[in-house]
Short mmCIF file of C-alpha atoms in Angstrom, two decimals:
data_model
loop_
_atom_site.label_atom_id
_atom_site.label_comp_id
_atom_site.label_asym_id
_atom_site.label_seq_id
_atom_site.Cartn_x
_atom_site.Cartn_y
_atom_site.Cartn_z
CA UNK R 1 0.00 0.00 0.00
CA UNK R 2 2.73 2.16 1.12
CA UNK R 3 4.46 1.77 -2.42
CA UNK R 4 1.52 2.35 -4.21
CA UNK R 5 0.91 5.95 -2.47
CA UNK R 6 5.35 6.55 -3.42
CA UNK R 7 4.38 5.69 -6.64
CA UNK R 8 0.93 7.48 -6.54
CA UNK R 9 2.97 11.00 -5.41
CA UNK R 10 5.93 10.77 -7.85
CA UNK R 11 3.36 10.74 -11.08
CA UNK R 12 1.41 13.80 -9.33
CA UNK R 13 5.14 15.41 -9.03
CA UNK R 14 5.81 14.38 -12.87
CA UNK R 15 2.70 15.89 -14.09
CA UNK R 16 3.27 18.66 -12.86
CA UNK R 17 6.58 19.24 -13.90
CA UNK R 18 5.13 18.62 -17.14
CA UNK R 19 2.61 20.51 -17.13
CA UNK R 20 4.80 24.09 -15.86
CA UNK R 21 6.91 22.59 -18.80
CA UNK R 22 4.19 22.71 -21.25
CA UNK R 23 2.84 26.01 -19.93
CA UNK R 24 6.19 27.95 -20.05
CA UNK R 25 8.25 29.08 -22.31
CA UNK R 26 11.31 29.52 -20.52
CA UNK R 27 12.37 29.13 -17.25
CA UNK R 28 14.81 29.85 -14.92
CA UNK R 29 16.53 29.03 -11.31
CA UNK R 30 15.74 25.13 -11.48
CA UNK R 31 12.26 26.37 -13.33
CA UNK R 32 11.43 28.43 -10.25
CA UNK R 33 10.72 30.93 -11.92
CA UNK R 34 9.45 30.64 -15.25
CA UNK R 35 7.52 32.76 -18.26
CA UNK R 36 4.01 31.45 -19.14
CA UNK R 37 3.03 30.64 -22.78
CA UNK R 38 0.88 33.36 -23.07
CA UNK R 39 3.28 36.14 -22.21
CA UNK R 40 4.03 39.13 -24.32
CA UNK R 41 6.47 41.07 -23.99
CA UNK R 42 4.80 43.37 -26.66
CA UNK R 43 2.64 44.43 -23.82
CA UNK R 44 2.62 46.13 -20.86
CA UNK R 45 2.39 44.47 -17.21
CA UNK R 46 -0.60 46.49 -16.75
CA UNK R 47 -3.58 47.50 -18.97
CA UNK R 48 -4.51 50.30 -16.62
CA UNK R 49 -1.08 51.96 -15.17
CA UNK R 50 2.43 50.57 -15.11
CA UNK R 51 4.57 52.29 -12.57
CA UNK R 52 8.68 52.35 -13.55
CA UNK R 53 11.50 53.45 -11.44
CA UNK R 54 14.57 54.80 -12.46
CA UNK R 55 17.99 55.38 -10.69
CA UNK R 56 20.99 56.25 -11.97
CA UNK R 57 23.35 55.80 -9.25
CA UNK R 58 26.63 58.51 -10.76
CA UNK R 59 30.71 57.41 -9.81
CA UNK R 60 31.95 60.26 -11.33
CA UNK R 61 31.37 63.00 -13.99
CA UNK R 62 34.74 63.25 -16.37
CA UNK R 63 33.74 65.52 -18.07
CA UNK R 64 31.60 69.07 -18.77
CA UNK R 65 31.85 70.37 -22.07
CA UNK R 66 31.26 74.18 -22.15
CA UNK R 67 31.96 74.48 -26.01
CA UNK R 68 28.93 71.75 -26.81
CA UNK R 69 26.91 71.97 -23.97
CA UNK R 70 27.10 68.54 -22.42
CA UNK R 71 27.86 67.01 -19.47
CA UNK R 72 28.59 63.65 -19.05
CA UNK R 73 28.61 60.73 -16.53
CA UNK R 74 29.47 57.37 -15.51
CA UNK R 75 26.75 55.66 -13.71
CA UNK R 76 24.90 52.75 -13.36
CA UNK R 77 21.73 53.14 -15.03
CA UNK R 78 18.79 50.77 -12.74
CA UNK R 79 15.28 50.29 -14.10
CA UNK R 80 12.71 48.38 -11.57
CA UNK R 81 9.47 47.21 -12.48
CA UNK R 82 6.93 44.93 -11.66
CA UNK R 83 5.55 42.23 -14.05
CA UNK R 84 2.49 39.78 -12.44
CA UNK R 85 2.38 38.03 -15.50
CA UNK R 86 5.43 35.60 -14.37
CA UNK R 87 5.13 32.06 -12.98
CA UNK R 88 6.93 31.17 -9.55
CA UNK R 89 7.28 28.10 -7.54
CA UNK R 90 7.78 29.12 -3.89
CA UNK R 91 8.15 25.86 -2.82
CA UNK R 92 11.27 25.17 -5.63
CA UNK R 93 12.82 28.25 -4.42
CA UNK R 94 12.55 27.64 -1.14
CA UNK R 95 14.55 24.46 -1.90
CA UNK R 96 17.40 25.97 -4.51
CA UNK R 97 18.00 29.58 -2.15
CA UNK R 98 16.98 29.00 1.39
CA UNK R 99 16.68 32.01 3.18
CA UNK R 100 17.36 34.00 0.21
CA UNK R 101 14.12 33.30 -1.03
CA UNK R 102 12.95 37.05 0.28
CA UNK R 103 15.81 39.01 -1.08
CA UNK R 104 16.38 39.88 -4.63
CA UNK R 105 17.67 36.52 -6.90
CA UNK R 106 19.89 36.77 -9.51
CA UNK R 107 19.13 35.79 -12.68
CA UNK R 108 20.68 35.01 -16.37
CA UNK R 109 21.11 38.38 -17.95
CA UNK R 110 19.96 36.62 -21.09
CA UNK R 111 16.52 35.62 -19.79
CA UNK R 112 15.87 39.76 -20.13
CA UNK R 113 15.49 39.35 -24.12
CA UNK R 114 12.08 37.21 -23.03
CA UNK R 115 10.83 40.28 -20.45
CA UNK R 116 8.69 43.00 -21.35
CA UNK R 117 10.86 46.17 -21.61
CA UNK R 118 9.92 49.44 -20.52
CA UNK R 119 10.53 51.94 -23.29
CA UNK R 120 13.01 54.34 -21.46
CA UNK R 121 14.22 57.76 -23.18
CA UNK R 122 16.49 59.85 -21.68
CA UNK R 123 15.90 63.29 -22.71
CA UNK R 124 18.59 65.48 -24.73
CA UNK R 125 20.62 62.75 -24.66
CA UNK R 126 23.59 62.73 -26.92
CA UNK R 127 25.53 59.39 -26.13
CA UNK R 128 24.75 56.08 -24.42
CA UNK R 129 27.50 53.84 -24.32
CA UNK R 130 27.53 50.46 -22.33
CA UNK R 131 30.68 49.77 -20.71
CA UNK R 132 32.48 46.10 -20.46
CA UNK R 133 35.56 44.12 -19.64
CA UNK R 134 35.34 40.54 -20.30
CA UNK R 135 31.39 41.11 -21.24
CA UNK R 136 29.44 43.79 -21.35
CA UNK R 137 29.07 44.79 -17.03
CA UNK R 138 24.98 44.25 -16.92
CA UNK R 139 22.45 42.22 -14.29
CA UNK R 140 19.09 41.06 -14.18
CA UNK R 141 17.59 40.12 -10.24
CA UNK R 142 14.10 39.11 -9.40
CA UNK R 143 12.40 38.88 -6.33
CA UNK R 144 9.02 36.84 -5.31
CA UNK R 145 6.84 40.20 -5.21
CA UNK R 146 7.42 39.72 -9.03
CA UNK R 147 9.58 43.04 -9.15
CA UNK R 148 12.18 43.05 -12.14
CA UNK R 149 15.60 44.99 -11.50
CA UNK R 150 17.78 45.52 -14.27
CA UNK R 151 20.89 47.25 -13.65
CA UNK R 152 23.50 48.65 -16.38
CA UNK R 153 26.60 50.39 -16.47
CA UNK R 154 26.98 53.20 -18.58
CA UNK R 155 28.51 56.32 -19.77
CA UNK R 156 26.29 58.78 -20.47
CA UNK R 157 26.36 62.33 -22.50
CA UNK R 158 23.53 64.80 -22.39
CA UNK R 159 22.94 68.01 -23.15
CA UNK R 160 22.61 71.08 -20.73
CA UNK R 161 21.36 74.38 -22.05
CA UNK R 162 23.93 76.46 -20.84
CA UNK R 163 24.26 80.11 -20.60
CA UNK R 164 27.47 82.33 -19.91
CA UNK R 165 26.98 85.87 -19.50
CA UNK R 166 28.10 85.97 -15.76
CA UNK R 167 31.25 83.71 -16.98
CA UNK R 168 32.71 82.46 -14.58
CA UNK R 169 30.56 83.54 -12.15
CA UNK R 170 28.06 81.29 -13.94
CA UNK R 171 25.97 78.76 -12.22
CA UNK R 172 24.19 76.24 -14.62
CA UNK R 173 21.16 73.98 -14.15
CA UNK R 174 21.10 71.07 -15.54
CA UNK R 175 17.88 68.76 -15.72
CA UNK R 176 18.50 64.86 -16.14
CA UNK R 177 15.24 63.67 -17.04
CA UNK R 178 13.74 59.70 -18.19
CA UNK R 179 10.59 58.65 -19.41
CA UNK R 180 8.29 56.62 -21.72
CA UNK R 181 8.87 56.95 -25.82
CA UNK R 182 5.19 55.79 -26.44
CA UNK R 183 3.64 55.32 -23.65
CA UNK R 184 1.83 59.09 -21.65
CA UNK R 185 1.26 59.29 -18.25
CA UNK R 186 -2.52 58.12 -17.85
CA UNK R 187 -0.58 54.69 -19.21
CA UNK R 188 2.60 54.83 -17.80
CA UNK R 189 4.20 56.83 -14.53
CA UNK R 190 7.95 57.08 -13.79
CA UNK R 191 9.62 57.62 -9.86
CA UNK R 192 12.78 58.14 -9.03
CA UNK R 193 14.46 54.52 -7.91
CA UNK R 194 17.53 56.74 -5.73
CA UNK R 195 19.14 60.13 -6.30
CA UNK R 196 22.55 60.08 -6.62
CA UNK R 197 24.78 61.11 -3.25
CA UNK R 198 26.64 64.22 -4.60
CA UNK R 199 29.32 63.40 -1.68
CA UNK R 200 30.11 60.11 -3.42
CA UNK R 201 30.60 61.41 -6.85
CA UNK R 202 34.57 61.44 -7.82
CA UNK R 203 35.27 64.27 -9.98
CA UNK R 204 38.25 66.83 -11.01
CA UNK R 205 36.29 69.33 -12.71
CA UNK R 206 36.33 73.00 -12.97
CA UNK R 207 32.44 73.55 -11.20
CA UNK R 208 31.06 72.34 -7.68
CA UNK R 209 28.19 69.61 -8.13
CA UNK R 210 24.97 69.83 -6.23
CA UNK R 211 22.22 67.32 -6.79
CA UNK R 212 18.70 67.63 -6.31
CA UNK R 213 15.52 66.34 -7.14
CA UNK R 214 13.35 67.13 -10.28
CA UNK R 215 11.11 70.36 -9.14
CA UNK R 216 7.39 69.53 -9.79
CA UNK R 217 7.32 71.31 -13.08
CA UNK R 218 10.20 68.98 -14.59
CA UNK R 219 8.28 65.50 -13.58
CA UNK R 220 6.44 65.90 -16.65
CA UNK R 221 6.66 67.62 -20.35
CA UNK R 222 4.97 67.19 -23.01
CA UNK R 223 4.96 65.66 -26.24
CA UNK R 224 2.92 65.76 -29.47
CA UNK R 225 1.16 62.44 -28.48
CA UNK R 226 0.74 63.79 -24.67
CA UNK R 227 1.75 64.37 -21.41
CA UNK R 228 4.48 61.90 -20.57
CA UNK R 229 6.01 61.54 -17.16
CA UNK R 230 9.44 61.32 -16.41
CA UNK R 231 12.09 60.78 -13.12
CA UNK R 232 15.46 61.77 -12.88
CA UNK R 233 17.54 64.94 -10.96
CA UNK R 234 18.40 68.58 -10.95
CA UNK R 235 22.03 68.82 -11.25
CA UNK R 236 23.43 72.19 -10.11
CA UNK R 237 26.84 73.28 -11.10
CA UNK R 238 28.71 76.35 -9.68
CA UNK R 239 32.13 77.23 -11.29
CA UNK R 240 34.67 77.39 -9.19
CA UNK R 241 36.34 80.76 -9.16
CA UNK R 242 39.55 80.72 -7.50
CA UNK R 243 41.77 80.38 -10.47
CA UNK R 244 40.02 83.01 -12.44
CA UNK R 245 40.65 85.58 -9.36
CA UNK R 246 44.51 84.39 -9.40
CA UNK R 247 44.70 84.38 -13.01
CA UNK R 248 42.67 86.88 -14.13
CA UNK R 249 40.74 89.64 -11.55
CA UNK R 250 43.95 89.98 -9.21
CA UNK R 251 46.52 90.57 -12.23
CA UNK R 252 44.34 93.18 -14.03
CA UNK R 253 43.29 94.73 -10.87
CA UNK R 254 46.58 95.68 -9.45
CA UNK R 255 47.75 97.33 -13.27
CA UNK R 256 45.01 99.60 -12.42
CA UNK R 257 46.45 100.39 -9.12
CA UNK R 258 49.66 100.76 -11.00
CA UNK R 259 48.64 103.06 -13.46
CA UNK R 260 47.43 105.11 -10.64
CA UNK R 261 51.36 105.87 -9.55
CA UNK R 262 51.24 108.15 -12.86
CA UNK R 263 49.52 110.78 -11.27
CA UNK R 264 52.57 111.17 -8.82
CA UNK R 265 54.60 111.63 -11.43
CA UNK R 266 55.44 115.22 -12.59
CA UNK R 267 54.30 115.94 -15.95
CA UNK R 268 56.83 117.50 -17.59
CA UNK R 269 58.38 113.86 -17.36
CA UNK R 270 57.19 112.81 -19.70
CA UNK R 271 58.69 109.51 -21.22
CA UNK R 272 58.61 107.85 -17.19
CA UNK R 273 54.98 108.86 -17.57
CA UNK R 274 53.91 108.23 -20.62
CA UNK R 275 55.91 104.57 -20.56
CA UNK R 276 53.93 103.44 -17.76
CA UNK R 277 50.95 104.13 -18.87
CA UNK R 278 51.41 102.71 -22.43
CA UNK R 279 53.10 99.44 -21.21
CA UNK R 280 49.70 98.57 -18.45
CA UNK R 281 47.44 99.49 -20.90
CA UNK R 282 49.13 97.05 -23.81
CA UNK R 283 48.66 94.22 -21.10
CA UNK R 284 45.51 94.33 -20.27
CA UNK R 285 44.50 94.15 -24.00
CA UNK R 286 46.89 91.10 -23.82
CA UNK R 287 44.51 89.93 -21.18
CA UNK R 288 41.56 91.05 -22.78
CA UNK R 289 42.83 89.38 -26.23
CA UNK R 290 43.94 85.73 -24.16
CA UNK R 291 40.26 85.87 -22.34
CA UNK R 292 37.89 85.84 -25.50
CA UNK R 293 40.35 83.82 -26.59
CA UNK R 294 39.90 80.98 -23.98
CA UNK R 295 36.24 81.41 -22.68
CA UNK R 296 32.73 79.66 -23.65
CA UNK R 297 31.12 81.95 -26.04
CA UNK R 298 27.95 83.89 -25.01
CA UNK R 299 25.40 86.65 -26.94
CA UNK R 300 27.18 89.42 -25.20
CA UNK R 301 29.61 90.37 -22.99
CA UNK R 302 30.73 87.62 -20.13
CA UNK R 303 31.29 88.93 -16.44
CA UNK R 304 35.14 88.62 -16.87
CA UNK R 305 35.01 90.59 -20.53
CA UNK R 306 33.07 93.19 -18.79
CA UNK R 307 35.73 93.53 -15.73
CA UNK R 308 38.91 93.90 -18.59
CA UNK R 309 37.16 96.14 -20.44
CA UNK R 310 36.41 98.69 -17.26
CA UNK R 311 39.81 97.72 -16.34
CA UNK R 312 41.12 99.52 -19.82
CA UNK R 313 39.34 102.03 -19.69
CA UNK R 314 39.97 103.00 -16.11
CA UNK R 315 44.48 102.80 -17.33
CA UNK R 316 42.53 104.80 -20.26
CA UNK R 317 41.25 107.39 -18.23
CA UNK R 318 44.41 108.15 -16.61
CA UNK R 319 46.00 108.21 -19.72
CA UNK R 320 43.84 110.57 -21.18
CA UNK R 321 44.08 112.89 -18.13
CA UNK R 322 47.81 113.28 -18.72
CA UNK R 323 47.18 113.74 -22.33
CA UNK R 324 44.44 116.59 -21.42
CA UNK R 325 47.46 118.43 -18.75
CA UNK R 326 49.96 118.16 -22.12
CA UNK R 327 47.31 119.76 -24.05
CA UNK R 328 47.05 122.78 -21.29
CA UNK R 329 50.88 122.94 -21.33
CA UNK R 330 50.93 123.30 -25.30
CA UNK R 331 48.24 125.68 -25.46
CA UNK R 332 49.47 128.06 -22.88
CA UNK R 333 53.06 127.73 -23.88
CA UNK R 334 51.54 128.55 -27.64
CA UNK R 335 50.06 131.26 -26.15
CA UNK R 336 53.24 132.71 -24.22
CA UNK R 337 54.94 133.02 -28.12
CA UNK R 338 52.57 134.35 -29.26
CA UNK R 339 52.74 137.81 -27.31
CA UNK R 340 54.04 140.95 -29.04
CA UNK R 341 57.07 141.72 -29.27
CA UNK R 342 58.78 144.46 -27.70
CA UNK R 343 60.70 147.35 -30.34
CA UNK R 344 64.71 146.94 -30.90
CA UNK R 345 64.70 150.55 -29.44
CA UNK R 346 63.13 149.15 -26.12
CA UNK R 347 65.50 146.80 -25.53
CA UNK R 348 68.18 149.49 -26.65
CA UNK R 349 67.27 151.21 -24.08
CA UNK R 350 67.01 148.65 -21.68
CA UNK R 351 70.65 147.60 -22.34
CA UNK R 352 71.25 151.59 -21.70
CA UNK R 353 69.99 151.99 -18.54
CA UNK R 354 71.64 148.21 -17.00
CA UNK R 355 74.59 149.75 -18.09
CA UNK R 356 74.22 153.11 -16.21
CA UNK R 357 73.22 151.30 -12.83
CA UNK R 358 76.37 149.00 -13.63
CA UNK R 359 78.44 151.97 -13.89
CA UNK R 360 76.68 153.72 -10.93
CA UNK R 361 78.25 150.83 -8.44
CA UNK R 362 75.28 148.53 -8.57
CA UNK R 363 75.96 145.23 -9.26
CA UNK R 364 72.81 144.95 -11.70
CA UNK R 365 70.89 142.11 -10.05
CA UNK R 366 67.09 141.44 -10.22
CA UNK R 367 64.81 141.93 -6.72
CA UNK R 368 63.67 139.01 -5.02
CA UNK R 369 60.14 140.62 -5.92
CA UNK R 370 61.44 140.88 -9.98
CA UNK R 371 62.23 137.03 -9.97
CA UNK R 372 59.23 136.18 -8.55
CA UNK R 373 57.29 137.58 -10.86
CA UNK R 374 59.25 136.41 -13.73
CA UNK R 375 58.70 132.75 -12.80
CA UNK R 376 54.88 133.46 -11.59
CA UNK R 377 53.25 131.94 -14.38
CA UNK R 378 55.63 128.86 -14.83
CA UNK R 379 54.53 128.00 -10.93
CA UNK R 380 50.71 128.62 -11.78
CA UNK R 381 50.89 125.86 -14.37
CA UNK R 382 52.80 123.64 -11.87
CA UNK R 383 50.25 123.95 -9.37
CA UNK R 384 47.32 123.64 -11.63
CA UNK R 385 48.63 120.43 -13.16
CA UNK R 386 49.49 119.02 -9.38
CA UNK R 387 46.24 119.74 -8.23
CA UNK R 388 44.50 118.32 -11.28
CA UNK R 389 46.59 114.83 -10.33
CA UNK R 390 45.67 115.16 -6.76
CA UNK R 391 41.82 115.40 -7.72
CA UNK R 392 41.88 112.14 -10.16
CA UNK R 393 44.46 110.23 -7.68
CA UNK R 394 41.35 110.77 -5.53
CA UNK R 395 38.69 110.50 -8.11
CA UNK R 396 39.72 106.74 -9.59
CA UNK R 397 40.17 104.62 -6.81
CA UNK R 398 36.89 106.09 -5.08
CA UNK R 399 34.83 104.84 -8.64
CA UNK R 400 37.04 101.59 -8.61
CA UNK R 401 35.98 100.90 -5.46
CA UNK R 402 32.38 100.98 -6.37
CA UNK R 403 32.72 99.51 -9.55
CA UNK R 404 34.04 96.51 -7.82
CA UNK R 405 30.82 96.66 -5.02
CA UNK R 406 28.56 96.77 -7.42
CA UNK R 407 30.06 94.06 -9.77
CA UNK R 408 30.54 91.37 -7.18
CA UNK R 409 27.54 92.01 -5.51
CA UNK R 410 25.81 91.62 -8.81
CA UNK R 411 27.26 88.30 -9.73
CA UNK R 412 27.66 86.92 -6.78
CA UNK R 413 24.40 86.86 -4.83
CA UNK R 414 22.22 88.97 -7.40
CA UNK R 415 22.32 86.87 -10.30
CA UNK R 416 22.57 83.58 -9.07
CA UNK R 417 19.19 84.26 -7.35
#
């Protein structure tokens, strides 16, 4: 009797490996878990609402093209989603994992050519490339809630509308965004699997990296067919300044101050004067020349152009004061030879009466009050042109100083917000 019920239990067991056999397509994990004749994978999980999650989990962003537009990333691009449609035997699982059973189960990358696949686009994307060693670095785990993760790593490139007129003083916003190609989002809903840890991400780059989530007006855009959902992050990038100030800002700040020693020059020096002034003002055109050389371009003028240019123009300025005191010292000195001339019989008789005093036992000498005179009009000019120095050695670093308020202020905290 006994070997009758053995027997009885081993054809039920047959059966119904038989049967799964005949009612599956393929199988997997000791035909634990298995795909039913009737699957798919032309069709969605769900006729009503499929829900996919998305995380791209970032190691490190090598690059951020200014000249382009892009930024790119290596990541590992995980898509999770659940499919009911799958056929699992607890009880074989239970036998082939253990206490694994509850967690996720790995599974032949290959079996994913049998799944239904959501349609994932990644918006303004410019490259996907899959990265391998031995074989392309993929996986495929399931777990017994009939959740599908599929995990890939990539290097990504997409584009970020970028604008530089506060160069580089620039912050840039950058919106990573995935969704459904056919599917809108009364079919098909995307959430955000993990956002990457911006503490974690290795990166020698010339910006600061802040990552947040997608606001509320980025979870969805839309589409000639619809409204389509999407998931993803806000990446944030702020440009790191420093070497611009030691490069740039510091070096064509201080020839201003430099320029500023001409106006404690004397001005009938005029080759010390004029030599300094011509030599700052040829660098920072240099500087300005190297600049648009090296920057991103923009529709106007970048922050940095716009602090050169002032820059000139400030070494201008003091230029073309001197030029305006050499102008006052031609004109008046025009003006001087210009007078009339005194007669040949005036000076005659000049030369007559020096004579007579000679002979008379004076030694012929001009007055303290007669020299003073003379040289009058020489110290007028002296004065004036000291004074006018004084005024614009004044003048030029007070309007420096609030150029340089007002810019920083501007790009700093103004703009940004």
């Amino acid at each position: 009797m006994l070997g009758l019920l053995i027997l009885f239990l081993s054809f039920l067991s047959s059966t119904h490996q038989l049967a799964t056999q005949v009612n599956s397509k393929f199988c997997a994990k000791g035909e634990s878990i298995c795909i039913p004749v009737d699957y798919s994978k032309f069709d969605p999980p769900n006729e009503t609402l499929t829900i996919v999650n998305v995380g791209i989990d970032i190691k490190d962003i090598p690059q951020i093209n200014d000249k382009d537009f892009s930024v790119t990333l290596n990541a590992f691009f995980v898509v999770r989603w659940t499919d009911t449609r799958l056929v699992m035997d607890r009880e074989k699982m239970e036998t082939s994992l253990g206490d694994e059973v509850d967690s996720w189960i790995p599974v032949d990358v290959s079996f994913i050519k049998e799944f239904w696949l959501p349609d994932a686009e990644i918006l303004n994307l410019k490259e996907f490339k899959t990265l391998d060693v031995l074989s392309k670095l993929e996986g495929l785990w399931i777990n017994t809630q009939f959740e599908i993760m599929y995990a890939v790593a990539t290097r990504i490139t997409f584009i970020c509308p970028m604008t530089f007129e506060s160069f580089p003083l620039d912050v840039q916003i950058c919106y990573f965004q995935v969704g459904s190609f056919n599917y809108d989002n009364s079919k098909m809903v995307f959430n955000d699997e993990l956002i990457p840890d911006e503490t974690k991400i290795r990166s020698v780059l010339d910006y600061s990296i802040h990552i947040d989530k997608l606001p509320d007006d980025k979870q969805n855009y839309v589409a000639l067919t619809g409204n389509f959902s999407v998931a993803g992050f806000q990446l944030t990038l702020i440009r790191k300044v420093s070497h611009y100030i030691i490069t740039c800002y510091l070096p064509s700040g201080m020839f201003v101050i430099v320029s500023w020693i001409s106006f404690l020059i004397p001005p009938d020096i005029v080759p010390g004067r004029m030599t300094l002034l011509i030599t700052v003002f040829l660098v920072l055109v240099n500087i300005f020349n190297t600049i648009t050389t090296n920057i991103p371009k923009a529709e106007g003028l970048t922050a940095i152009e716009a602090w050169v240019i002032v820059c000139v123009l400030f070494v201008f300025g003091a230029l073309a004061e001197y030029a305006g005191i050499l102008l006052q010292m031609k004109v008046k000195l025009s003006l001087k030879s210009k007078a009339p001339t005194r007669s040949r019989s005036t000076e005659e008789s000049k030369m007559m009466l020096e004579n007579l005093v000679t002979v008379n036992g004076t030694n012929g000498d001009e007055s303290p009050k007669t020299k003073k005179k003379r040289h009058k009009p020489k110290m007028d000019l002296k004065q004036g042109t000291a004074r006018l120095d004084l005024i614009f050695l004044v003048i030029f670093p007070c309007l420096f100083f609030i150029f340089n308020l007002v810019y920083w202020l501007s790009f700093m905290y103004i703009s940004p917000n």
